[in-house]
């Protein structure tokens, strides 16, 4: 390809010739000076300097501070003491003009520092202190310790028993040198590497980073492309038409699990590449999606860069350079890959767009979906944002309904497979029938049948969140806050119920507010307890457990999933991490032990999260040739989120939920910001939060726009007390409110921290 460079055009020559001033944002992280300052452009930089350059400038009493050029101008600004740029940090600009524009937008939108926003576009790990990133480093690589013939024979032998080990050997056979261990672990996990090393088939060695394209990727076997179904073809056509328009378009691809979304992504990317454009693919959590990454590698070989947290900062830097140089056509990664320096960007795909992990929970608190849109809007060639999900976020679906984005549906699973039969099990009746175990009678029977037929099962214990609540075992009622409609959180010390939105508190009830019965109890059970109960009820079953405890080690996720896929266990027990896109053809039974727990979490998105999780986990059953069965155990069998999930009825759910959001003025009908205050001293934290609230109130139009302040649902984290308040309203008001809130506590006690989160997703 002739055009290997970045597509962005430098500022017009005429304008640059006249420019004598550069607008520079200095890398001093203080809000008061987080705006451009004017510096004179010295003669030796007159023709060279461009927007996006990193420069050294004098600043205040400091002789030499790093800064970023964000604008060039000829207007004589009002500068008291004109000073010159000292020199360039690097010859080439670090940012394109479009990237600078996106960073500017981020600073406005998320109320973060401009420097923080700009920093996102620099290669990860290139700290502002390090002058020049290390160009050459060593990494841990793996290579064969045995002759190729023997390796081939052993790989054949391992195929059945240990397919991942076999795959590692095959990849080493295809490579013409060592492969970085971290790259290998992306798809294989570390387990197989250790196993092969133990057997003496593989060795670790320190190697200079190999830059030969292809060494770090799958052997370039271009997998055959299936012929698209008519629905898939319509989706790809929509992307192509939008690409050719050369302006910004966004499309929601709404397809149930297994409907062929990934195949649409692959072929849409193929079309973009043919038009000389690059693609970025975001996945929620890359360590949980090795199968997806492999499919991209098989299709596009060396032209794929994977930005993975298992990569060292040096390796990330190298991938960044490969992307920037234009060598790479497709970038896959989690949230931060949205900043990858793809200069010929044409297509951004966000898979599972509803996932909360696309929102960054520390500064800058951006949402990848919003940044993606701005990136494409700010570049002259436009581009397509393709959002894929089986359960789109209500924000995105609302845009579809108000005709602000295009909509393509894949209504059926590939190969005519049906969605699994889903049964709602009323746990109140189990109690009445004398069944006090955590497995309903119908789930127990289905598990026995599956085990007898040597099929597999998944048991999901939903543990999203930390708070517990009171539940009436007889009628299923959960005490809620009358003002905020969220459930009241149960506290043991001191014993009380409280609302984590508005701060309302009450003593612990003893009788159910609905049926007046005496069975109001705190609710919650751990995966360990489930494992114990399974071993009692099904002593012959082989069990694997996947939760935060069993996956602390790097690569552990993947090991567990691989072992389950290889048939090493009959039952997989886990938290929501097992619900993600894995493909287990052997699974015929899925049981959700407590389908409603997330309903009662103090979050206005509780119903949406519940629906998403249940729909997703139901998608795990029946991926093979045998039809699947799903059991949703619940104390709220009539709740619309649970009914809709069981009926695979997204549209029904979304309509009802949107109506409720409109009534309560929550997103997508309002903007939402959260001010979080934390620190060691509980009283200082609380009084700071109250002061911030006062500041907000001074600019808000009505008291309903402010919720709180109150203790946050996660009241204490790492020894710090936490308080929060929410601001609801139109975008402008919310921003003004948040700014006023921050302003009011600018002079606060040094031990108390305050953050504002615009478009907040996590309300913990
Ligand atoms: P999703 O991403 O929606 O879960 P996938 O793209 O993974 O769906 O498709 C599900 C399965 O169907 C995969 O095994 C995929 O290879 C296969 N598949 C997808 N599209 C086609 C097609 N047009 N013809 C045949 N098989 C297909
Ligand atoms: Zn309340």
PDB file of C-alpha atoms and ligand atoms in Angstrom, residues 226-229 232 256-263 295 414 623, ligand 1:
ATOM      1  CA  UNK A 226     -18.722 -18.577   4.999  1.00  0.00           C
ATOM      2  CA  UNK A 227     -21.334 -17.271   2.603  1.00  0.00           C
ATOM      3  CA  UNK A 228     -23.323 -14.713   4.549  1.00  0.00           C
ATOM      4  CA  UNK A 229     -26.976 -15.227   5.332  1.00  0.00           C
ATOM      5  CA  UNK A 232     -25.786 -10.779   7.630  1.00  0.00           C
ATOM      6  CA  UNK A 256     -28.981 -12.764  19.542  1.00  0.00           C
ATOM      7  CA  UNK A 257     -26.018 -14.859  20.692  1.00  0.00           C
ATOM      8  CA  UNK A 258     -24.836 -17.108  17.888  1.00  0.00           C
ATOM      9  CA  UNK A 259     -26.577 -15.076  15.184  1.00  0.00           C
ATOM     10  CA  UNK A 260     -23.338 -14.416  13.306  1.00  0.00           C
ATOM     11  CA  UNK A 261     -22.362 -10.939  14.507  1.00  0.00           C
ATOM     12  CA  UNK A 262     -18.667 -11.752  14.605  1.00  0.00           C
ATOM     13  CA  UNK A 263     -18.803 -12.941  11.016  1.00  0.00           C
ATOM     14  CA  UNK A 295     -10.814 -15.735  14.649  1.00  0.00           C
ATOM     15  CA  UNK A 414     -26.972 -19.507  12.533  1.00  0.00           C
ATOM     16  CA  UNK A 623     -24.851 -24.100  21.347  1.00  0.00           C
TER      17      UNK A 623
HETATM   18  P1  LIG B   1     -22.167 -14.195  17.315  1.00  0.00           P
HETATM   19  O1  LIG B   1     -20.941 -13.327  17.218  1.00  0.00           O
HETATM   20  O2  LIG B   1     -23.428 -13.432  17.004  1.00  0.00           O
HETATM   21  O3  LIG B   1     -22.290 -14.970  18.583  1.00  0.00           O
HETATM   22  P2  LIG B   1     -20.797 -15.845  15.348  1.00  0.00           P
HETATM   23  O4  LIG B   1     -20.350 -14.917  14.288  1.00  0.00           O
HETATM   24  O5  LIG B   1     -19.800 -16.311  16.335  1.00  0.00           O
HETATM   25  O6  LIG B   1     -22.078 -15.261  16.111  1.00  0.00           O
HETATM   26  O7  LIG B   1     -21.507 -17.089  14.637  1.00  0.00           O
HETATM   27  C1  LIG B   1     -21.912 -18.255  15.333  1.00  0.00           C
HETATM   28  C2  LIG B   1     -21.367 -19.474  14.614  1.00  0.00           C
HETATM   29  O8  LIG B   1     -21.884 -19.552  13.296  1.00  0.00           O
HETATM   30  C3  LIG B   1     -19.859 -19.452  14.463  1.00  0.00           C
HETATM   31  O9  LIG B   1     -19.384 -20.756  14.635  1.00  0.00           O
HETATM   32  C4  LIG B   1     -19.643 -18.973  13.034  1.00  0.00           C
HETATM   33  O10 LIG B   1     -18.436 -19.479  12.490  1.00  0.00           O
HETATM   34  C5  LIG B   1     -20.850 -19.545  12.322  1.00  0.00           C
HETATM   35  N1  LIG B   1     -21.284 -18.712  11.203  1.00  0.00           N
HETATM   36  C6  LIG B   1     -21.454 -17.362  11.218  1.00  0.00           C
HETATM   37  N2  LIG B   1     -21.940 -16.937  10.031  1.00  0.00           N
HETATM   38  C7  LIG B   1     -22.078 -18.024   9.257  1.00  0.00           C
HETATM   39  C8  LIG B   1     -22.551 -18.239   7.912  1.00  0.00           C
HETATM   40  N3  LIG B   1     -22.980 -17.210   7.158  1.00  0.00           N
HETATM   41  N4  LIG B   1     -22.571 -19.505   7.445  1.00  0.00           N
HETATM   42  C9  LIG B   1     -22.144 -20.527   8.221  1.00  0.00           C
HETATM   43  N5  LIG B   1     -21.692 -20.397   9.485  1.00  0.00           N
HETATM   44  C10 LIG B   1     -21.661 -19.165  10.000  1.00  0.00           C
END
